[in-house]
XYZ file of C-alpha atoms in Angstrom:
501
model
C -4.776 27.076 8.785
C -6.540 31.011 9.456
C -9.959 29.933 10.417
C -11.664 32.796 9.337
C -9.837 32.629 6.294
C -11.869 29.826 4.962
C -12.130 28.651 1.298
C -14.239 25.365 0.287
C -11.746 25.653 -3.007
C -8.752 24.684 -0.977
C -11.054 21.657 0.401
C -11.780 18.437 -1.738
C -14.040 15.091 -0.836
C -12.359 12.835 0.861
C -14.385 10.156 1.252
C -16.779 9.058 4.300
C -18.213 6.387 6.580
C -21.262 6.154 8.376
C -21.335 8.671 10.910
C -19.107 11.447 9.275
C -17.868 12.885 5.686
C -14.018 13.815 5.366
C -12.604 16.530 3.157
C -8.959 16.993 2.716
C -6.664 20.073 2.116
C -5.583 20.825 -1.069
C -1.963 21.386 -0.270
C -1.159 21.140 3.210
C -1.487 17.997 5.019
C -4.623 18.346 6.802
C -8.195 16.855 7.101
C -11.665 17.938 8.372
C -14.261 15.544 9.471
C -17.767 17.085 9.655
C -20.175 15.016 11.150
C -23.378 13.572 9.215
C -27.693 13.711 9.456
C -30.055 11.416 8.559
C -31.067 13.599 5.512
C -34.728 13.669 6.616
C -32.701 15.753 9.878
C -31.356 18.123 7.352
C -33.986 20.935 7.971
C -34.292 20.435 11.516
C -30.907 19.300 13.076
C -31.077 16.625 15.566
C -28.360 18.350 18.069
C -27.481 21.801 18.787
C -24.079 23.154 17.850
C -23.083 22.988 22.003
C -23.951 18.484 21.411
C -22.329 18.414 18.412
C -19.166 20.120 20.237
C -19.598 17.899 22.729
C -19.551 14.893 20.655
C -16.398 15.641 18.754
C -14.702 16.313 22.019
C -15.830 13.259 23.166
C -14.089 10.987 19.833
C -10.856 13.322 20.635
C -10.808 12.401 24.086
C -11.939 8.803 24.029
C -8.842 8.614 21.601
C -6.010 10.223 23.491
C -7.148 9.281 26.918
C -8.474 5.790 26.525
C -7.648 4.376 23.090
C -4.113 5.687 23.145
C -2.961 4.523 26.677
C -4.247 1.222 25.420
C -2.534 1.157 21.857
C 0.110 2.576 22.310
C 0.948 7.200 22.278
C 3.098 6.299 18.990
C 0.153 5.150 16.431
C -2.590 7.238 17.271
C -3.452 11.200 15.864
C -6.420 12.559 18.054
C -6.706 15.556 16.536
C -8.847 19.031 17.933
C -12.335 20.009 17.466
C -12.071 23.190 15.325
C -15.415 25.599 15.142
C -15.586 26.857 11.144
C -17.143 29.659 9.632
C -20.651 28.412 8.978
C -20.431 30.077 5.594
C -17.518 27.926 4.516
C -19.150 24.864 5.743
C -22.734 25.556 3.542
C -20.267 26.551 0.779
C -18.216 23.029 1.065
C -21.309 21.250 1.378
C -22.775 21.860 -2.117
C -19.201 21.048 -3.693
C -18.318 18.113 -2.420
C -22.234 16.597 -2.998
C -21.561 15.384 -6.627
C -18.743 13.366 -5.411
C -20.648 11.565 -2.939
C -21.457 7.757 -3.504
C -24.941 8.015 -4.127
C -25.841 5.106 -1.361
C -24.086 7.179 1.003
C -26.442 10.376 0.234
C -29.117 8.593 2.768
C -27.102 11.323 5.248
C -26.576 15.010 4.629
C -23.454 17.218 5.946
C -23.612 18.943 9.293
C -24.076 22.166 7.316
C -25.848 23.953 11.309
C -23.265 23.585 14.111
C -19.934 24.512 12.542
C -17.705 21.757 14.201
C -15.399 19.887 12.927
C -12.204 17.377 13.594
C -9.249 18.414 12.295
C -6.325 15.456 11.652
C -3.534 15.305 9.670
C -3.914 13.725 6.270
C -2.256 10.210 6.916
C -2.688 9.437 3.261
C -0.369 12.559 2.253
C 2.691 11.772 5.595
C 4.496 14.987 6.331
C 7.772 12.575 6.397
C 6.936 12.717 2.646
C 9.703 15.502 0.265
C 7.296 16.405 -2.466
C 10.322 16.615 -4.762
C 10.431 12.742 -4.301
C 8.216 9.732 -5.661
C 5.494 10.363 -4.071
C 4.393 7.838 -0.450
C 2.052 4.770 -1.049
C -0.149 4.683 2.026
C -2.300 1.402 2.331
C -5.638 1.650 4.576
C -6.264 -2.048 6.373
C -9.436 -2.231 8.456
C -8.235 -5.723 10.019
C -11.487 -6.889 12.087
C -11.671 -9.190 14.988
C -8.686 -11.281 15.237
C -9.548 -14.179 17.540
C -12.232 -16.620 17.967
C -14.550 -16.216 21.273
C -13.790 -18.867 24.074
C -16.689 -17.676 26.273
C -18.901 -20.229 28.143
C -21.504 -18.182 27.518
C -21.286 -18.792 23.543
C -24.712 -20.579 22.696
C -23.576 -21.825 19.225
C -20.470 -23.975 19.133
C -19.950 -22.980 15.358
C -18.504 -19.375 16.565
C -15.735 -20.799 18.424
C -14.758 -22.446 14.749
C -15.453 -19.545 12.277
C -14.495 -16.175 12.687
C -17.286 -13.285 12.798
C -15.630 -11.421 9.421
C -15.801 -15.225 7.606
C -19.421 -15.866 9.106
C -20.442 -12.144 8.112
C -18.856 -12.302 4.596
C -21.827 -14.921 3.736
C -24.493 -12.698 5.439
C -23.663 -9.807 3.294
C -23.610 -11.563 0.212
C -27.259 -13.123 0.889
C -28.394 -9.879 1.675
C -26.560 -8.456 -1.448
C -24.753 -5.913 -0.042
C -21.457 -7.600 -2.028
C -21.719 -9.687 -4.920
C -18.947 -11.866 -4.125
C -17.318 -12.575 -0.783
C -13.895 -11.666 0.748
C -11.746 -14.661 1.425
C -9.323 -13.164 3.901
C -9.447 -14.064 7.404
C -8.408 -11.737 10.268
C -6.881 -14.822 11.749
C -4.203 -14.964 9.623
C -3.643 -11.509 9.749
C -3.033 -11.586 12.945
C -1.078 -14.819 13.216
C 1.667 -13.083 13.049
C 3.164 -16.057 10.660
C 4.799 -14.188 7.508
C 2.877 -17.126 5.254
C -0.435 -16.417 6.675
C -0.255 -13.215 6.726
C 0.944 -12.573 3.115
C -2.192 -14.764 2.428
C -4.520 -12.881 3.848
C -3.438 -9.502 2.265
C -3.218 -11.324 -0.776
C -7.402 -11.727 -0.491
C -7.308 -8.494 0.576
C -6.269 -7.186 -2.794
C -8.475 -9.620 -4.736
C -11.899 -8.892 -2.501
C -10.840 -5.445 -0.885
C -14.983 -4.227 -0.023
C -14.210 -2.165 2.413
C -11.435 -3.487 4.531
C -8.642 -2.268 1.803
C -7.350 0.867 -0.004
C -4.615 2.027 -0.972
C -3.069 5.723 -1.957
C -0.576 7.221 -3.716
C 0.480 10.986 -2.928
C -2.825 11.484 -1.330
C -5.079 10.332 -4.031
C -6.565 6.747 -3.729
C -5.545 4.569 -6.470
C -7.307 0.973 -5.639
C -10.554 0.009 -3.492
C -13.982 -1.137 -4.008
C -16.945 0.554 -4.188
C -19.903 -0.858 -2.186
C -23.213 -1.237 -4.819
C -20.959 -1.052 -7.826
C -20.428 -3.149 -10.817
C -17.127 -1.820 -11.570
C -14.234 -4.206 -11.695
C -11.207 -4.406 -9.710
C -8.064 -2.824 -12.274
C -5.134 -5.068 -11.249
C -3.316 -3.734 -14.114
C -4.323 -0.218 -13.661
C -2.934 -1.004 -9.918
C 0.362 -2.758 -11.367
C 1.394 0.561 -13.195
C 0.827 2.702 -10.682
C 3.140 -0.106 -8.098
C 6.063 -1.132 -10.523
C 7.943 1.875 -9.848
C 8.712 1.085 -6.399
C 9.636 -1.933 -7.254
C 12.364 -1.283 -9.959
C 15.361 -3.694 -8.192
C 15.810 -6.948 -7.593
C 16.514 -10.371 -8.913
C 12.988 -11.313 -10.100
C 13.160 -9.601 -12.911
C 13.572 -10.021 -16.880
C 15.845 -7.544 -18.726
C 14.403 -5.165 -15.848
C 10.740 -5.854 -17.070
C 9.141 -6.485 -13.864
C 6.390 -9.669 -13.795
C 3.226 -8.489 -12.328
C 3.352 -11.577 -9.967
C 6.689 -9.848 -8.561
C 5.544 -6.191 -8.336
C 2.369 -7.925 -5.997
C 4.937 -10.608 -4.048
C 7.172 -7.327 -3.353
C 4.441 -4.601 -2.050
C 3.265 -7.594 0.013
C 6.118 -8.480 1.677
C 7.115 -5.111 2.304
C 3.556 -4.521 3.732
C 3.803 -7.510 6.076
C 7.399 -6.247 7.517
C 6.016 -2.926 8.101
C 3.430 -4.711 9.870
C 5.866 -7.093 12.059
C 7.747 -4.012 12.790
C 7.962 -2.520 15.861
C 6.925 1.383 16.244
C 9.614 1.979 18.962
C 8.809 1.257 22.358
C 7.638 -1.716 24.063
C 10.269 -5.072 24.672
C 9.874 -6.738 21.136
C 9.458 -9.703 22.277
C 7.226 -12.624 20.466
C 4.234 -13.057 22.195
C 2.861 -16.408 21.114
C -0.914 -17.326 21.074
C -1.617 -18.252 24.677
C -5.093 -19.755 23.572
C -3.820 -22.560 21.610
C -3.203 -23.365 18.077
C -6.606 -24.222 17.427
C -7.804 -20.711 18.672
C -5.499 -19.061 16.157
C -6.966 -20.798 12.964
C -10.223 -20.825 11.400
C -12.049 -23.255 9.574
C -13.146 -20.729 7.487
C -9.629 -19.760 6.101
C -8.556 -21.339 3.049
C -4.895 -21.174 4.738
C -3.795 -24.864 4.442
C -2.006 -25.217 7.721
C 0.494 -28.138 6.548
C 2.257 -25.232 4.087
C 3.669 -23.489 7.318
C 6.824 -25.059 7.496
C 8.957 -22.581 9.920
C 8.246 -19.104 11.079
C 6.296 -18.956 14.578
C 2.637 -18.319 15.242
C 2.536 -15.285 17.339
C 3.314 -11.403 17.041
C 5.938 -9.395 18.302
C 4.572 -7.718 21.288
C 5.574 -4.096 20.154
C 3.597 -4.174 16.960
C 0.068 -2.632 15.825
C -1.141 -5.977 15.249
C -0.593 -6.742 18.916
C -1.800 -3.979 20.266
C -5.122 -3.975 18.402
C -5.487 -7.618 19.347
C -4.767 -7.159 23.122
C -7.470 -4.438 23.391
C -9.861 -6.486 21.020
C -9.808 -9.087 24.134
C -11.308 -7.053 26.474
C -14.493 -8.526 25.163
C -14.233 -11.244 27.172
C -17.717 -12.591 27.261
C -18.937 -11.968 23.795
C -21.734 -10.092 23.059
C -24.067 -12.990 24.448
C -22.448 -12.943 27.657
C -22.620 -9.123 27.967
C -26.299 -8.084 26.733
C -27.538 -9.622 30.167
C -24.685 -7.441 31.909
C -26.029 -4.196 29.408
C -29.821 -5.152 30.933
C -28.873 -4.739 34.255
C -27.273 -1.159 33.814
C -29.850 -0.350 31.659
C -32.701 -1.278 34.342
C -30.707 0.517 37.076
C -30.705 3.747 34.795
C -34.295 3.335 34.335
C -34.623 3.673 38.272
C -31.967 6.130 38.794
C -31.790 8.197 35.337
C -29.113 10.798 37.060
C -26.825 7.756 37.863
C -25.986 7.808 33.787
C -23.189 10.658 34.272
C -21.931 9.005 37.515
C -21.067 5.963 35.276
C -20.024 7.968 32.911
C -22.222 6.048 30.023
C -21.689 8.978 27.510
C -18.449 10.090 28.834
C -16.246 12.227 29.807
C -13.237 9.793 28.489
C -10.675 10.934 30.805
C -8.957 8.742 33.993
C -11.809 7.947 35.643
C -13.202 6.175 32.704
C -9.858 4.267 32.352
C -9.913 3.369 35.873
C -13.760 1.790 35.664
C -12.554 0.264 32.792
C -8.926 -1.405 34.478
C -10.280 -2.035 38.130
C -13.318 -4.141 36.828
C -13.553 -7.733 39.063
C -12.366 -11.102 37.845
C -15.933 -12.024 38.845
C -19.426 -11.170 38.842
C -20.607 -9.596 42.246
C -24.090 -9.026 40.735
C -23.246 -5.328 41.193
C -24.064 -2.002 38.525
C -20.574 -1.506 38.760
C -19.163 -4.421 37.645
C -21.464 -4.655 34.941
C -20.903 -0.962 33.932
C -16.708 -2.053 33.462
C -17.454 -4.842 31.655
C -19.843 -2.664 29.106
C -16.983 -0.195 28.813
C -14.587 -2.664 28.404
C -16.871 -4.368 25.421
C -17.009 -0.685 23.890
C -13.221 0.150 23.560
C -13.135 -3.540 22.220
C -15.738 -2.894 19.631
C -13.337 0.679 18.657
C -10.291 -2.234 18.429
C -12.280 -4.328 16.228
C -13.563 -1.770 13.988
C -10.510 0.288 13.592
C -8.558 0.922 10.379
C -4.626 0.516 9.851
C -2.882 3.139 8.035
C 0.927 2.135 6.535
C 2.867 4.981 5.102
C 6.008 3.976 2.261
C 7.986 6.473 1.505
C 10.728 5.233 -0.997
C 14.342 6.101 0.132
C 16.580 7.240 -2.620
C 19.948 5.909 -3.592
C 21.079 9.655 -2.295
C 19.237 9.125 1.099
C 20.656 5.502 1.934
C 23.937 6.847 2.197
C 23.116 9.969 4.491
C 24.217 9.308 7.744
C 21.585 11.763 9.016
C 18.619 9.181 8.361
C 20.273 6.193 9.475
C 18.007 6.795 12.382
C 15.094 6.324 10.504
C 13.133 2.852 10.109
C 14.061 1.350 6.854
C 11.957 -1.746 5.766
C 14.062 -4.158 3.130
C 12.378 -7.050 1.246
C 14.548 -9.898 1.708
C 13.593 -11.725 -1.609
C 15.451 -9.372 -3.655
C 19.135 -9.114 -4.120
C 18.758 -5.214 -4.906
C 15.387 -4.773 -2.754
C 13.656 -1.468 -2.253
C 13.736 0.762 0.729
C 11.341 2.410 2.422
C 10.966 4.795 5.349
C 7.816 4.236 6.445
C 4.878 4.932 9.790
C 1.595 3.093 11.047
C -0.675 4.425 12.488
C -4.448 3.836 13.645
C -7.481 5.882 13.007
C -10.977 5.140 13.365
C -11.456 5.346 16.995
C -14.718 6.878 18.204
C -16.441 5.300 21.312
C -19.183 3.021 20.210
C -22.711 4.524 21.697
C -24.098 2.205 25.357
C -26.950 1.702 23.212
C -26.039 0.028 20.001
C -25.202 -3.517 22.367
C -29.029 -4.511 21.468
C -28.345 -4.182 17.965
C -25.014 -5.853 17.643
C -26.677 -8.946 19.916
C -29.863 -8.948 16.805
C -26.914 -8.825 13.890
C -24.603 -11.435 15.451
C -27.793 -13.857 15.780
C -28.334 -13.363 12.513
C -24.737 -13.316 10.927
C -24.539 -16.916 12.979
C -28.146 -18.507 12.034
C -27.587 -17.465 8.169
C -24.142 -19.349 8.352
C -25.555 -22.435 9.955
C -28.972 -22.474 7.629
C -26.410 -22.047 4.672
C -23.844 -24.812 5.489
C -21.446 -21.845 5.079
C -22.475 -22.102 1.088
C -23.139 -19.205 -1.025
C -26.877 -18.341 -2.198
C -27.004 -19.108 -5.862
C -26.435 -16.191 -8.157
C -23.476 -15.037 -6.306
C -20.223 -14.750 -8.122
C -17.606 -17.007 -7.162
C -15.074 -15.701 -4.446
C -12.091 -15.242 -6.603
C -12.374 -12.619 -9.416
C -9.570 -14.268 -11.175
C -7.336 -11.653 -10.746
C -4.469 -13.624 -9.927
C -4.091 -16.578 -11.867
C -3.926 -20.365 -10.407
C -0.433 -20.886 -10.740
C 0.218 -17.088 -9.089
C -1.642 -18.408 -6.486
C 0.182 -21.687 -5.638
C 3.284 -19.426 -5.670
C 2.391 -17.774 -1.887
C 3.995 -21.207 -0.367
C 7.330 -20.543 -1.996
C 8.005 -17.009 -1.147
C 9.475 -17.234 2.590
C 13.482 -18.538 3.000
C 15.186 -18.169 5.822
C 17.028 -14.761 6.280
């Protein structure tokens, strides 16, 4: 990629989050992340090009020095700031503007400073021959997996409910969704094939924005936040069959729909259980208890598991994500009195903010703040400072997104020797099952800013008074949580799908 060989016609939208807009390369492999104004900012830009530097450098680091030590090297891209002609950038920003989601056009494009993070395209994998069926990549943004044990919890109804179930019913009474998600993060992370092929299930039939998925690049299923529009199971069905062409639940090789679903699920959830190399495999069960692992919330009957262990094999994503979640320790409630103290102490000593290294640099000092913090509270800055950095990277953990890449072996491929060394996933239902080569990986993983803990203490008082004024029922007018995508007796069918192998 010749920098100063630039052309916003090799460059298409992408799609974009809250702080930044993404724009992907045409042919190669390759994305640009350009950071985003309040559009009131657009004339006048709130940073100079030097901060804006700076602040890319800062997600790059905070990814490869912190995030990755604590993930694991093997999921995580960090990418390099790049500095673009500014040209190209002004030219980019008028043709991707059309494509925007108008609720997202609150924000302009960094059109002034000219930096940008450059990543490779994890919807397009390079593993990928373009002569071949082109890879299904599915986006999960999983969300906190366990329920807070911390004394200093005020309401006891947050050691029963998950935060995504308790926020699902705080977005729908504020009508940012019409209908609520019924998957649970528990289950997700249970690390039981059941539960888990439940909750992907609701994350197909509510996906908001915790689900997407992409063929060759281009993204085929998702929801868009403020729209009417439907979910197209069928549309999504046409584009999955393909993959799905073998097996023994099948009718003169007419594939139900109910099968093409049970079969991109399963393989989904082994990609999931799989181990990325490394690490000693071995199950890791839930230390905190059974009822720790399940939430009241969850629809998840917890008679139907009838073998398969709770737990997750200590080598997987999953795992990993979960593990650094943890480090919040005390729950937001316990920390914001933690957050005051630093916060006081920087009033008195405002040159004391680079010696704790509030706003980085992410490098080994950080990770050692964050690793040598106390068991207990001293009533010092410094222990309060580790325990705010350790509630940061936790936040990144929480709010990360999963990335799965499926590339579909061929009949040719299976019998070269030469891949035998790559992963294959197999779907034990089928007697002919498909195979995949496949990679996860994790993105999303910018520091979360020292001063947003106010904030998240005012939302999660919210999120937890709507729930208990509510009774955990919906306001009237909402739609009921299943679109009726899948039909009853589809449904039912989840608790039959898992034999023995």
């Amino acid at each position: 990629m010749e920098l100063d060989k630039m052309d916003e016609n090799d460059w298409k939208y992408h799609g974009e989050g809250n702080k930044s807009l993404v724009v992907s390369h045409v042919q190669i492999s390759r994305v640009l992340r350009l950071l985003k104004y309040p559009a009131e900012d657009s004339e006048n830009p709130p940073q100079t090009a030097e901060q804006a530097f700076r602040q890319i450098q800062n997600i790059v680091d905070f990814s490869s020095n912190v995030m990755s030590s604590l993930l694991g090297e093997k999921f995580i891209h960090s990418g390099e700031v790049v500095k673009l002609p500014l040209e190209f950038v002004r030219q980019l920003s008028i043709k991707v503007q059309h494509q925007r989601p108008a609720w997202r056009c609150d924000k302009v494009m960094d059109i002034y400073s000219g930096c940008a993070l450059c990543l490779p395209n994890l919807t397009c994998p390079a593993l990928h021959q373009p002569t071949h069926t082109p890879p299904l990549c599915i986006e999960i943004k999983p969300k906190c997996g366990f329920l807070p044990s911390s004394k200093h919890v005020s309401k006891d109804i947050k050691t029963k409910v998950c935060r995504f179930c308790m926020h699902q019913h705080y977005k729908v009474a504020n009508g940012k969704w019409k209908s609520r998600s019924l998957y649970c993060p528990l289950d997700l992370f249970s690390g039981n094939r059941q539960r888990m092929h439940f909750a992907i299930r609701h994350l197909i039939e509510e996906p908001q924005n915790n689900f997407k998925i992409f063929k060759g690049g281009q993204c085929i299923y998702s929801s868009k936040e403020g729209s009417d529009d439907s979910l197209d199971l069928n549309s999504l069905l046409h584009h999955l069959r393909p993959y799905f062409m073998y097996g023994n639940n099948r009718i003169n090789s007419h594939m139900t729909g109910k099968a093409v679903l049970n079969d991109f699920i399963q393989v989904l959830v082994n990609a999931l259980l799989s181990g990325g190399g490394g690490g000693d495999g071995g199950l890791v069960t839930d230390r905190r208890g059974e009822g720790r692992s399940f939430c009241e919330a969850s629809l998840f009957n917890k008679e139907r598991i009838r073998h398969g262990s709770q737990g997750l094999p200590s080598d997987t994503v999953l795992f990993r994500i979960l593990q650094t979640q943890m480090l919040d320790t005390l729950d937001i409630e316990g920390l914001h009195p933690l957050y005051r103290r630093v916060e006081q102490h920087l009033q008195d000593f405002p040159k004391e903010r680079t010696h704790h290294q509030i706003d980085g640099p992410y490098n080994e000092a950080f990770m050692e703040k964050l690793q040598k913090c106390p068991t207990d509270d001293d009533g010092s800055v410094e222990y309060a400072v580790a325990k705010v950095h350790q509630y940061r990277v936790a936040m990144t953990a929480k709010d990360c997104s999963i990335m799965v890449a499926l590339v579909p072996s061929t009949e040719e491929e299976e019998d070269d020797e030469g891949l035998s060394s790559q992963r294959r996933l197999r779907d034990f239902l089928s007697s002919r099952p498909p195979a995949f080569s496949y990679s996860v990986s994790i993105l999303d993983l910018d520091p979360k800013p020292f001063d947003s803990i106010p904030r998240q203490l005012r939302l999660d008082q919210r999120i937890v008074s709507c729930y208990l004024r509510t009774g955990g029922a919906l306001p009237k007018g909402s739609l009921p949580p299943l679109p009726g995508i899948f039909t009853a007796a589809e449904r039912e069918d989840c608790t039959l799908l898992f034999h023995p192998v």
